[in-house]
Amino acid sequence: MSFSDGKNIMVYVETVSDIPVGGALEVLTKAHKLAEARGEEVIAVLIGRDLVDAARTAIMAGADKAVIVKKESYQMEEYGTVLTKLAEKFKPFLILSAGTLVGKDLLSLVAGTFHTGYTVDVMDISDRDERLIFTCPVYGGTILNDLVIKGTPAVAAVRPGAFVKELLAERTGKIMEEKVESEEAVHTRIVDVVKEMAEAVNLEEAEVIVSGGRGMGSKENFKLVEKLASACHGVVGATRPAIEAEWVPRSHQVGQSGKIVAPKLYIACGISGATQHVSGMVGSGYIVAVNKDEDAPIFDIADVGIVGDAVKVIPLLIEEIKKTRSL
Ligand code: FAD
């Protein structure tokens, strides 16, 4: 199934506690610019319980229409069916979502249903000669690929932090409620949801991340990373070896097999800068690295590099931050 006459951009707006996630708002702002240049519209789709305020936020971020479908909490088959049926109705040429776990999960079902091209981890979208070009990292972020997606609707999940959200209160749009039957698609039933405490960490939305690696040396020393994060009002990240040593839970892992992050400030302590880690944080606004090896690859991407023992440098940083805050 494909729409040769596809028009407009559809964006799935993921919500947590009925509030749109930051990545979805970033996608809406980018979609607005792309659609406006083509004289087309952005249709936001919100699925959940109580989403009128979220729909208003979606309009402020760039949606021309916000379609609300009332359903219980996220269930891939059900939400995917809703999105697919709305796509059949509105016939967009492009379907986007933030590249969160849910976004990627959901869009794979949508792309599969339409037998169309799907790409994830999109870092840029440009309109060249009336063709959309999707820029995506490959080989752990060492190369950026420009892709064209075959088939309509094209489907793409965007890396959180790739675009800047603009919330403009003066933007106007239409909020509509649609009823979509989806029960027939549900083959599994969620009986219970158990939340790990560690899941509360929201690295993708954090403005400041302080990460520690194997160079921190021990669980005891890793507490310095947590103290620095707290002094900066930031969130703790980690490399895979720090996770494997059980200094911090897995939900804090940044990198190719962890979370892709783009905070305003990323402080890397005792981290070498392996591509599998760097590919998850290279989009950060400002990178500070502390490493005792002056040739560590992390310094190649750092804006500020401190050569020294992290166990000695971090307490000094905390002291300086506290002094600045008390001024
Ligand atoms: P190391 O590479 O061992 O670096 C430690 C650094 O600390 C060194 O540069 C050293 O000079 C410095 N150091 C030592 N002592 C001190 C000190 N006292 N003060 C300051 N600096 C000090 N890794 C991830 O992080 N995230 C991923 O998602 C990920 N996914 C992967 C997926 C695959 C398929 C594979 C194969 C690997 C993956 N890895 C991932 C692992 C990755 O390849 C690296 O092994 C890892 O990132 C290295 O972590 P590190 O920098 O903590 O450790």
mmCIF file of C-alpha atoms and ligand atoms in Angstrom:
data_model
loop_
_atom_site.group_PDB
_atom_site.id
_atom_site.type_symbol
_atom_site.label_atom_id
_atom_site.label_comp_id
_atom_site.label_asym_id
_atom_site.label_seq_id
_atom_site.Cartn_x
_atom_site.Cartn_y
_atom_site.Cartn_z
ATOM 1 C CA MET A 1 0.000 0.000 0.000
ATOM 2 C CA SER A 2 1.349 3.457 -0.818
ATOM 3 C CA PHE A 3 -0.031 6.907 -1.579
ATOM 4 C CA SER A 4 1.408 8.266 -4.812
ATOM 5 C CA ASP A 5 -0.577 11.436 -4.101
ATOM 6 C CA GLY A 6 0.759 11.800 -0.524
ATOM 7 C CA LYS A 7 0.731 15.344 0.880
ATOM 8 C CA ASN A 8 1.494 16.913 4.269
ATOM 9 C CA ILE A 9 3.642 15.619 7.121
ATOM 10 C CA MET A 10 2.236 13.490 9.946
ATOM 11 C CA VAL A 11 4.066 13.536 13.295
ATOM 12 C CA TYR A 12 3.417 11.088 16.103
ATOM 13 C CA VAL A 13 3.612 13.109 19.329
ATOM 14 C CA GLU A 14 4.660 10.821 22.145
ATOM 15 C CA THR A 15 3.550 11.905 25.607
ATOM 16 C CA VAL A 16 4.634 10.995 29.120
ATOM 17 C CA SER A 17 2.056 11.762 31.833
ATOM 18 C CA ASP A 18 0.041 13.558 29.121
ATOM 19 C CA ILE A 19 2.921 15.958 28.295
ATOM 20 C CA PRO A 20 4.682 15.798 24.894
ATOM 21 C CA VAL A 21 8.275 14.612 25.086
ATOM 22 C CA GLY A 22 10.847 17.230 24.044
ATOM 23 C CA GLY A 23 11.976 15.237 21.005
ATOM 24 C CA ALA A 24 8.431 15.224 19.578
ATOM 25 C CA LEU A 25 8.220 19.017 19.859
ATOM 26 C CA GLU A 26 11.595 19.351 18.121
ATOM 27 C CA VAL A 27 10.291 17.168 15.278
ATOM 28 C CA LEU A 28 7.120 19.282 15.004
ATOM 29 C CA THR A 29 9.149 22.491 14.645
ATOM 30 C CA LYS A 30 11.300 20.953 11.906
ATOM 31 C CA ALA A 31 8.245 19.446 10.183
ATOM 32 C CA HIS A 32 6.598 22.884 10.239
ATOM 33 C CA LYS A 33 9.543 24.415 8.370
ATOM 34 C CA LEU A 34 9.611 21.623 5.782
ATOM 35 C CA ALA A 35 5.842 21.694 5.253
ATOM 36 C CA GLU A 36 5.636 25.484 5.105
ATOM 37 C CA ALA A 37 8.279 25.577 2.352
ATOM 38 C CA ARG A 38 6.101 23.142 0.324
ATOM 39 C CA GLY A 39 2.829 24.952 1.067
ATOM 40 C CA GLU A 40 1.631 21.934 3.044
ATOM 41 C CA GLU A 41 0.536 21.157 6.602
ATOM 42 C CA VAL A 42 1.729 19.314 9.682
ATOM 43 C CA ILE A 43 -0.715 16.883 11.276
ATOM 44 C CA ALA A 44 0.186 15.927 14.842
ATOM 45 C CA VAL A 45 -1.208 12.655 16.177
ATOM 46 C CA LEU A 46 -1.612 12.257 19.934
ATOM 47 C CA ILE A 47 -2.784 8.956 21.397
ATOM 48 C CA GLY A 48 -3.653 8.550 25.066
ATOM 49 C CA ARG A 49 -6.059 9.634 27.772
ATOM 50 C CA ASP A 50 -6.213 13.373 28.400
ATOM 51 C CA LEU A 51 -4.350 15.179 25.682
ATOM 52 C CA VAL A 52 -6.050 18.510 24.937
ATOM 53 C CA ASP A 53 -3.275 20.528 26.623
ATOM 54 C CA ALA A 54 -0.658 18.401 24.887
ATOM 55 C CA ALA A 55 -2.414 19.094 21.562
ATOM 56 C CA ARG A 56 -2.198 22.843 22.250
ATOM 57 C CA THR A 57 1.523 22.486 22.914
ATOM 58 C CA ALA A 58 1.877 20.529 19.667
ATOM 59 C CA ILE A 59 0.273 23.442 17.794
ATOM 60 C CA MET A 60 2.619 25.909 19.492
ATOM 61 C CA ALA A 61 5.525 23.739 18.306
ATOM 62 C CA GLY A 62 4.375 23.758 14.673
ATOM 63 C CA ALA A 63 1.334 21.508 14.065
ATOM 64 C CA ASP A 64 -1.483 22.878 11.880
ATOM 65 C CA LYS A 65 -3.842 20.116 12.996
ATOM 66 C CA ALA A 66 -3.649 18.071 16.197
ATOM 67 C CA VAL A 67 -5.599 14.822 16.051
ATOM 68 C CA ILE A 68 -6.368 13.230 19.412
ATOM 69 C CA VAL A 69 -7.286 9.558 19.685
ATOM 70 C CA LYS A 70 -8.342 8.320 23.119
ATOM 71 C CA LYS A 71 -6.697 5.056 24.148
ATOM 72 C CA GLU A 72 -5.250 3.492 27.245
ATOM 73 C CA SER A 73 -1.495 3.430 27.866
ATOM 74 C CA TYR A 74 1.007 2.572 25.126
ATOM 75 C CA GLN A 75 0.585 -0.720 23.368
ATOM 76 C CA MET A 76 2.596 -1.048 20.170
ATOM 77 C CA GLU A 77 0.052 -2.979 18.097
ATOM 78 C CA GLU A 78 -2.806 -0.700 19.126
ATOM 79 C CA TYR A 79 -1.013 2.645 18.748
ATOM 80 C CA GLY A 80 0.592 1.442 15.493
ATOM 81 C CA THR A 81 -2.826 0.546 14.090
ATOM 82 C CA VAL A 82 -4.204 3.952 15.057
ATOM 83 C CA LEU A 83 -1.313 5.724 13.371
ATOM 84 C CA THR A 84 -1.629 3.540 10.265
ATOM 85 C CA LYS A 85 -5.370 4.128 9.962
ATOM 86 C CA LEU A 86 -4.921 7.881 10.385
ATOM 87 C CA ALA A 87 -2.193 7.788 7.732
ATOM 88 C CA GLU A 88 -4.631 6.003 5.381
ATOM 89 C CA LYS A 89 -7.140 8.759 6.029
ATOM 90 C CA PHE A 90 -4.844 11.828 5.823
ATOM 91 C CA LYS A 91 -2.392 10.386 3.240
ATOM 92 C CA PRO A 92 0.804 12.163 4.356
ATOM 93 C CA PHE A 93 3.915 11.867 2.183
ATOM 94 C CA LEU A 94 6.056 11.650 5.336
ATOM 95 C CA ILE A 95 5.516 10.238 8.833
ATOM 96 C CA LEU A 96 7.902 11.322 11.590
ATOM 97 C CA SER A 97 8.409 10.664 15.263
ATOM 98 C CA ALA A 98 11.039 11.367 17.878
ATOM 99 C CA GLY A 99 13.534 8.503 17.846
ATOM 100 C CA THR A 100 12.763 7.346 21.365
ATOM 101 C CA LEU A 101 12.282 3.657 22.185
ATOM 102 C CA VAL A 102 8.521 4.074 21.701
ATOM 103 C CA GLY A 103 8.877 6.166 18.534
ATOM 104 C CA LYS A 104 11.201 3.676 16.845
ATOM 105 C CA ASP A 105 9.061 0.746 17.958
ATOM 106 C CA LEU A 106 5.877 2.286 16.614
ATOM 107 C CA LEU A 107 7.179 3.518 13.278
ATOM 108 C CA SER A 108 8.589 0.099 12.406
ATOM 109 C CA LEU A 109 5.025 -1.238 12.458
ATOM 110 C CA VAL A 110 3.754 1.678 10.369
ATOM 111 C CA ALA A 111 6.516 1.340 7.761
ATOM 112 C CA GLY A 112 5.995 -2.436 7.657
ATOM 113 C CA THR A 113 2.281 -1.999 7.027
ATOM 114 C CA PHE A 114 2.887 0.368 4.115
ATOM 115 C CA HIS A 115 5.899 -1.620 2.772
ATOM 116 C CA THR A 116 7.764 1.638 2.607
ATOM 117 C CA GLY A 117 11.280 2.832 3.492
ATOM 118 C CA TYR A 118 12.055 3.605 7.122
ATOM 119 C CA THR A 119 15.123 5.196 8.640
ATOM 120 C CA VAL A 120 16.056 5.863 12.257
ATOM 121 C CA ASP A 121 18.479 8.143 14.081
ATOM 122 C CA VAL A 122 17.900 10.986 11.611
ATOM 123 C CA MET A 123 20.119 13.992 12.406
ATOM 124 C CA ASP A 124 18.956 16.291 9.610
ATOM 125 C CA ILE A 125 16.298 16.518 6.926
ATOM 126 C CA SER A 126 16.780 18.801 3.931
ATOM 127 C CA ASP A 127 14.622 19.471 0.917
ATOM 128 C CA ARG A 128 16.867 19.318 -2.169
ATOM 129 C CA ASP A 129 15.353 19.513 -5.650
ATOM 130 C CA GLU A 130 11.966 18.515 -4.192
ATOM 131 C CA ARG A 131 13.471 15.361 -2.703
ATOM 132 C CA LEU A 132 13.832 14.940 1.038
ATOM 133 C CA ILE A 133 17.337 13.956 2.113
ATOM 134 C CA PHE A 134 17.699 12.275 5.523
ATOM 135 C CA THR A 135 21.118 12.508 7.168
ATOM 136 C CA CYS A 136 21.868 9.566 9.460
ATOM 137 C CA PRO A 137 25.023 8.328 11.194
ATOM 138 C CA VAL A 138 26.494 4.932 10.321
ATOM 139 C CA TYR A 139 29.434 2.889 11.673
ATOM 140 C CA GLY A 140 28.923 4.212 15.187
ATOM 141 C CA GLY A 141 28.701 7.826 14.017
ATOM 142 C CA THR A 142 32.021 7.923 12.165
ATOM 143 C CA ILE A 143 30.254 8.562 8.823
ATOM 144 C CA LEU A 144 27.113 10.539 8.009
ATOM 145 C CA ASN A 145 24.954 9.057 5.250
ATOM 146 C CA ASP A 146 22.526 11.067 3.115
ATOM 147 C CA LEU A 147 19.516 8.880 2.318
ATOM 148 C CA VAL A 148 16.459 9.143 0.113
ATOM 149 C CA ILE A 149 13.519 7.047 1.284
ATOM 150 C CA LYS A 150 11.711 5.096 -1.416
ATOM 151 C CA GLY A 151 7.951 4.773 -1.273
ATOM 152 C CA THR A 152 5.200 6.950 0.147
ATOM 153 C CA PRO A 153 4.674 7.605 2.954
ATOM 154 C CA ALA A 154 8.352 7.810 3.899
ATOM 155 C CA VAL A 155 8.849 6.989 7.561
ATOM 156 C CA ALA A 156 11.608 8.340 9.808
ATOM 157 C CA ALA A 157 12.500 8.508 13.505
ATOM 158 C CA VAL A 158 14.531 11.571 14.461
ATOM 159 C CA ARG A 159 17.376 11.579 16.980
ATOM 160 C CA PRO A 160 16.364 13.606 20.070
ATOM 161 C CA GLY A 161 18.285 16.883 20.118
ATOM 162 C CA ALA A 162 18.780 16.952 16.319
ATOM 163 C CA PHE A 163 16.489 19.977 15.958
ATOM 164 C CA VAL A 164 15.603 22.919 18.168
ATOM 165 C CA LYS A 165 11.995 23.246 19.317
ATOM 166 C CA GLU A 166 10.270 26.609 18.989
ATOM 167 C CA LEU A 167 7.109 27.035 21.034
ATOM 168 C CA LEU A 168 5.191 30.063 19.742
ATOM 169 C CA ALA A 169 2.047 30.934 21.690
ATOM 170 C CA GLU A 170 0.646 32.895 18.726
ATOM 171 C CA ARG A 171 0.552 29.818 16.448
ATOM 172 C CA THR A 172 -2.984 28.681 15.727
ATOM 173 C CA GLY A 173 -4.255 25.290 14.634
ATOM 174 C CA LYS A 174 -7.178 22.927 14.786
ATOM 175 C CA ILE A 175 -7.653 20.298 17.503
ATOM 176 C CA MET A 176 -9.796 17.347 16.394
ATOM 177 C CA GLU A 177 -10.806 14.163 18.137
ATOM 178 C CA GLU A 178 -11.001 10.985 16.052
ATOM 179 C CA LYS A 179 -12.350 7.581 17.002
ATOM 180 C CA VAL A 180 -10.223 4.768 15.609
ATOM 181 C CA GLU A 181 -11.037 1.082 16.101
ATOM 182 C CA SER A 182 -7.871 -0.785 16.965
ATOM 183 C CA GLU A 183 -8.904 -3.606 19.277
ATOM 184 C CA GLU A 184 -8.711 -6.221 16.503
ATOM 185 C CA ALA A 185 -4.981 -5.536 16.156
ATOM 186 C CA VAL A 186 -4.146 -6.310 19.753
ATOM 187 C CA HIS A 187 -2.735 -9.799 20.179
ATOM 188 C CA THR A 188 -1.024 -9.205 23.499
ATOM 189 C CA ARG A 189 -2.332 -7.811 26.750
ATOM 190 C CA ILE A 190 -0.301 -5.781 29.233
ATOM 191 C CA VAL A 191 -1.181 -7.256 32.609
ATOM 192 C CA ASP A 192 1.015 -5.090 34.771
ATOM 193 C CA VAL A 193 3.695 -2.430 34.421
ATOM 194 C CA VAL A 194 6.573 -2.582 36.878
ATOM 195 C CA LYS A 195 8.808 0.464 36.894
ATOM 196 C CA GLU A 196 12.439 0.148 37.864
ATOM 197 C CA MET A 197 13.448 3.134 39.988
ATOM 198 C CA ALA A 198 16.411 3.558 37.681
ATOM 199 C CA GLU A 199 14.067 4.156 34.738
ATOM 200 C CA ALA A 200 13.289 7.579 36.151
ATOM 201 C CA VAL A 201 16.519 8.896 34.637
ATOM 202 C CA ASN A 202 15.729 10.950 31.582
ATOM 203 C CA LEU A 203 19.002 11.380 29.776
ATOM 204 C CA GLU A 204 17.415 12.313 26.448
ATOM 205 C CA GLU A 205 15.742 15.407 27.911
ATOM 206 C CA ALA A 206 18.602 16.503 30.215
ATOM 207 C CA GLU A 207 20.297 19.860 29.595
ATOM 208 C CA VAL A 208 23.418 18.841 31.535
ATOM 209 C CA ILE A 209 24.926 15.332 31.663
ATOM 210 C CA VAL A 210 28.000 14.350 33.640
ATOM 211 C CA SER A 211 29.258 10.928 32.548
ATOM 212 C CA GLY A 212 31.869 8.657 34.045
ATOM 213 C CA GLY A 213 33.890 5.895 32.451
ATOM 214 C CA ARG A 214 36.279 3.135 33.418
ATOM 215 C CA GLY A 215 38.868 5.790 34.278
ATOM 216 C CA MET A 216 36.910 6.599 37.451
ATOM 217 C CA GLY A 217 38.458 3.394 38.790
ATOM 218 C CA SER A 218 35.878 2.251 41.350
ATOM 219 C CA LYS A 219 32.254 2.517 42.476
ATOM 220 C CA GLU A 220 33.443 4.742 45.316
ATOM 221 C CA ASN A 221 35.171 7.160 42.929
ATOM 222 C CA PHE A 222 32.143 7.088 40.610
ATOM 223 C CA LYS A 223 30.214 8.890 43.382
ATOM 224 C CA LEU A 224 32.269 11.965 42.426
ATOM 225 C CA VAL A 225 30.564 11.904 39.018
ATOM 226 C CA GLU A 226 27.189 11.875 40.798
ATOM 227 C CA LYS A 227 28.268 14.779 43.024
ATOM 228 C CA LEU A 228 29.422 16.824 40.030
ATOM 229 C CA ALA A 229 26.136 16.088 38.226
ATOM 230 C CA SER A 230 24.215 17.240 41.270
ATOM 231 C CA ALA A 231 26.324 20.438 41.577
ATOM 232 C CA CYS A 232 25.510 21.216 37.902
ATOM 233 C CA HIS A 233 21.819 20.270 38.322
ATOM 234 C CA GLY A 234 22.499 17.599 35.748
ATOM 235 C CA VAL A 235 21.934 13.891 35.191
ATOM 236 C CA VAL A 236 24.471 11.051 35.466
ATOM 237 C CA GLY A 237 25.567 9.191 32.342
ATOM 238 C CA ALA A 238 28.088 6.380 31.939
ATOM 239 C CA THR A 239 30.055 4.300 29.488
ATOM 240 C CA ARG A 240 29.439 0.598 29.052
ATOM 241 C CA PRO A 241 32.414 -0.516 31.174
ATOM 242 C CA ALA A 242 31.134 1.602 34.099
ATOM 243 C CA ILE A 243 27.737 -0.080 33.710
ATOM 244 C CA GLU A 244 29.266 -3.539 33.437
ATOM 245 C CA ALA A 245 31.259 -2.880 36.625
ATOM 246 C CA GLU A 246 27.863 -2.119 38.242
ATOM 247 C CA TRP A 247 28.899 1.355 39.362
ATOM 248 C CA VAL A 248 25.595 2.685 37.972
ATOM 249 C CA PRO A 249 22.408 1.080 36.513
ATOM 250 C CA ARG A 250 22.137 0.265 32.804
ATOM 251 C CA SER A 251 19.559 3.003 32.166
ATOM 252 C CA HIS A 252 22.424 5.546 32.448
ATOM 253 C CA GLN A 253 24.381 4.158 29.484
ATOM 254 C CA VAL A 254 25.180 6.642 26.740
ATOM 255 C CA GLY A 255 26.196 5.427 23.306
ATOM 256 C CA GLN A 256 25.475 3.148 20.418
ATOM 257 C CA SER A 257 23.808 0.495 22.555
ATOM 258 C CA GLY A 258 22.611 2.973 25.193
ATOM 259 C CA LYS A 259 20.899 6.357 24.926
ATOM 260 C CA ILE A 260 21.543 8.961 22.244
ATOM 261 C CA VAL A 261 21.782 12.322 23.998
ATOM 262 C CA ALA A 262 22.271 15.959 23.060
ATOM 263 C CA PRO A 263 22.440 18.071 26.239
ATOM 264 C CA LYS A 264 23.663 21.663 26.254
ATOM 265 C CA LEU A 265 26.635 20.571 28.394
ATOM 266 C CA TYR A 266 28.291 17.103 28.496
ATOM 267 C CA ILE A 267 31.117 16.487 30.959
ATOM 268 C CA ALA A 268 33.042 13.252 30.272
ATOM 269 C CA CYS A 269 35.167 12.005 33.182
ATOM 270 C CA GLY A 270 37.641 9.158 32.711
ATOM 271 C CA ILE A 271 36.191 8.323 29.291
ATOM 272 C CA SER A 272 38.489 7.456 26.380
ATOM 273 C CA GLY A 273 36.151 8.520 23.569
ATOM 274 C CA ALA A 274 35.493 5.195 21.815
ATOM 275 C CA THR A 275 33.237 5.622 18.757
ATOM 276 C CA GLN A 276 30.502 3.527 20.375
ATOM 277 C CA HIS A 277 30.290 6.075 23.193
ATOM 278 C CA VAL A 278 30.929 9.202 21.138
ATOM 279 C CA SER A 279 28.201 8.347 18.631
ATOM 280 C CA GLY A 280 25.711 8.738 21.474
ATOM 281 C CA MET A 281 26.831 12.170 22.690
ATOM 282 C CA VAL A 282 28.602 13.934 19.837
ATOM 283 C CA GLY A 283 25.511 16.105 19.266
ATOM 284 C CA SER A 284 25.992 17.772 22.690
ATOM 285 C CA GLY A 285 26.222 21.566 22.653
ATOM 286 C CA TYR A 286 29.416 21.919 24.700
ATOM 287 C CA ILE A 287 31.730 19.073 25.668
ATOM 288 C CA VAL A 288 34.176 19.114 28.580
ATOM 289 C CA ALA A 289 36.519 16.121 29.000
ATOM 290 C CA VAL A 290 38.685 15.135 31.944
ATOM 291 C CA ASN A 291 41.253 12.445 31.163
ATOM 292 C CA LYS A 292 44.751 11.733 32.419
ATOM 293 C CA ASP A 293 45.934 10.733 28.933
ATOM 294 C CA GLU A 294 46.494 13.821 26.793
ATOM 295 C CA ASP A 295 46.178 11.684 23.636
ATOM 296 C CA ALA A 296 42.741 10.291 24.568
ATOM 297 C CA PRO A 297 40.406 10.514 21.521
ATOM 298 C CA ILE A 298 37.720 12.243 23.622
ATOM 299 C CA PHE A 299 39.832 15.418 23.394
ATOM 300 C CA ASP A 300 39.299 15.445 19.592
ATOM 301 C CA ILE A 301 35.640 16.313 20.098
ATOM 302 C CA ALA A 302 35.907 18.262 23.374
ATOM 303 C CA ASP A 303 35.452 22.035 23.500
ATOM 304 C CA VAL A 304 37.472 22.103 26.727
ATOM 305 C CA GLY A 305 39.936 19.387 27.713
ATOM 306 C CA ILE A 306 41.397 18.964 31.191
ATOM 307 C CA VAL A 307 44.411 16.641 31.357
ATOM 308 C CA GLY A 308 44.528 15.215 34.858
ATOM 309 C CA ASP A 309 43.341 12.649 37.358
ATOM 310 C CA ALA A 310 39.530 12.853 37.440
ATOM 311 C CA VAL A 311 39.512 11.899 41.112
ATOM 312 C CA LYS A 312 41.469 15.081 41.868
ATOM 313 C CA VAL A 313 39.951 17.347 39.206
ATOM 314 C CA ILE A 314 36.246 16.685 39.949
ATOM 315 C CA PRO A 315 36.328 17.965 43.580
ATOM 316 C CA LEU A 316 38.006 21.161 42.308
ATOM 317 C CA LEU A 317 35.302 21.584 39.665
ATOM 318 C CA ILE A 318 32.573 21.090 42.291
ATOM 319 C CA GLU A 319 34.230 23.674 44.544
ATOM 320 C CA GLU A 320 34.412 26.225 41.715
ATOM 321 C CA ILE A 321 30.799 25.611 40.702
ATOM 322 C CA LYS A 322 29.640 26.078 44.286
ATOM 323 C CA LYS A 323 31.608 29.354 44.544
ATOM 324 C CA THR A 324 30.030 30.643 41.311
ATOM 325 C CA ARG A 325 26.548 29.675 42.474
ATOM 326 C CA SER A 326 26.970 31.445 45.811
ATOM 327 C CA LEU A 327 28.041 34.734 44.141
HETATM 328 P P1 FAD B 1 38.244 3.014 28.376
HETATM 329 O O1 FAD B 1 38.211 2.989 26.903
HETATM 330 O O2 FAD B 1 38.997 1.941 29.074
HETATM 331 O O3 FAD B 1 38.815 4.440 28.807
HETATM 332 C C1 FAD B 1 39.105 4.830 30.097
HETATM 333 C C2 FAD B 1 39.776 6.199 30.006
HETATM 334 O O4 FAD B 1 39.950 6.705 31.292
HETATM 335 C C3 FAD B 1 41.123 6.181 29.331
HETATM 336 O O5 FAD B 1 41.159 7.143 28.290
HETATM 337 C C4 FAD B 1 42.088 6.576 30.435
HETATM 338 O O6 FAD B 1 43.153 7.405 29.982
HETATM 339 C C5 FAD B 1 41.190 7.362 31.355
HETATM 340 N N1 FAD B 1 41.601 7.357 32.753
HETATM 341 C C6 FAD B 1 42.086 6.311 33.493
HETATM 342 N N2 FAD B 1 42.276 6.687 34.772
HETATM 343 C C7 FAD B 1 41.915 7.993 34.836
HETATM 344 C C8 FAD B 1 41.889 8.939 35.874
HETATM 345 N N3 FAD B 1 42.241 8.638 37.145
HETATM 346 N N4 FAD B 1 41.470 10.190 35.588
HETATM 347 C C9 FAD B 1 41.108 10.544 34.326
HETATM 348 N N5 FAD B 1 41.119 9.686 33.297
HETATM 349 C C10 FAD B 1 41.499 8.421 33.564
HETATM 350 N N6 FAD B 1 30.434 1.925 25.110
HETATM 351 C C11 FAD B 1 29.655 2.919 25.580
HETATM 352 O O7 FAD B 1 30.109 3.765 26.376
HETATM 353 N N7 FAD B 1 28.339 3.003 25.203
HETATM 354 C C12 FAD B 1 27.772 2.141 24.339
HETATM 355 O O8 FAD B 1 26.601 2.261 24.044
HETATM 356 C C13 FAD B 1 28.601 1.102 23.806
HETATM 357 N N8 FAD B 1 28.092 0.230 22.907
HETATM 358 C C14 FAD B 1 28.911 -0.708 22.379
HETATM 359 C C15 FAD B 1 28.416 -1.563 21.382
HETATM 360 C C16 FAD B 1 29.234 -2.492 20.821
HETATM 361 C C17 FAD B 1 28.670 -3.382 19.761
HETATM 362 C C18 FAD B 1 30.574 -2.622 21.244
HETATM 363 C C19 FAD B 1 31.482 -3.637 20.626
HETATM 364 C C20 FAD B 1 31.086 -1.783 22.198
HETATM 365 C C21 FAD B 1 30.270 -0.832 22.804
HETATM 366 N N9 FAD B 1 30.735 0.027 23.783
HETATM 367 C C22 FAD B 1 29.933 1.024 24.246
HETATM 368 C C23 FAD B 1 32.087 -0.120 24.372
HETATM 369 C C24 FAD B 1 33.095 0.809 23.717
HETATM 370 O O9 FAD B 1 33.655 0.159 22.607
HETATM 371 C C25 FAD B 1 34.241 1.167 24.688
HETATM 372 O O10 FAD B 1 34.817 -0.005 25.168
HETATM 373 C C26 FAD B 1 33.794 2.015 25.867
HETATM 374 O O11 FAD B 1 33.057 3.134 25.440
HETATM 375 C C27 FAD B 1 35.010 2.497 26.629
HETATM 376 O O12 FAD B 1 34.580 3.026 27.849
HETATM 377 P P2 FAD B 1 35.528 3.939 28.741
HETATM 378 O O13 FAD B 1 35.860 5.163 27.962
HETATM 379 O O14 FAD B 1 34.844 4.084 30.048
HETATM 380 O O15 FAD B 1 36.780 3.013 29.005
#
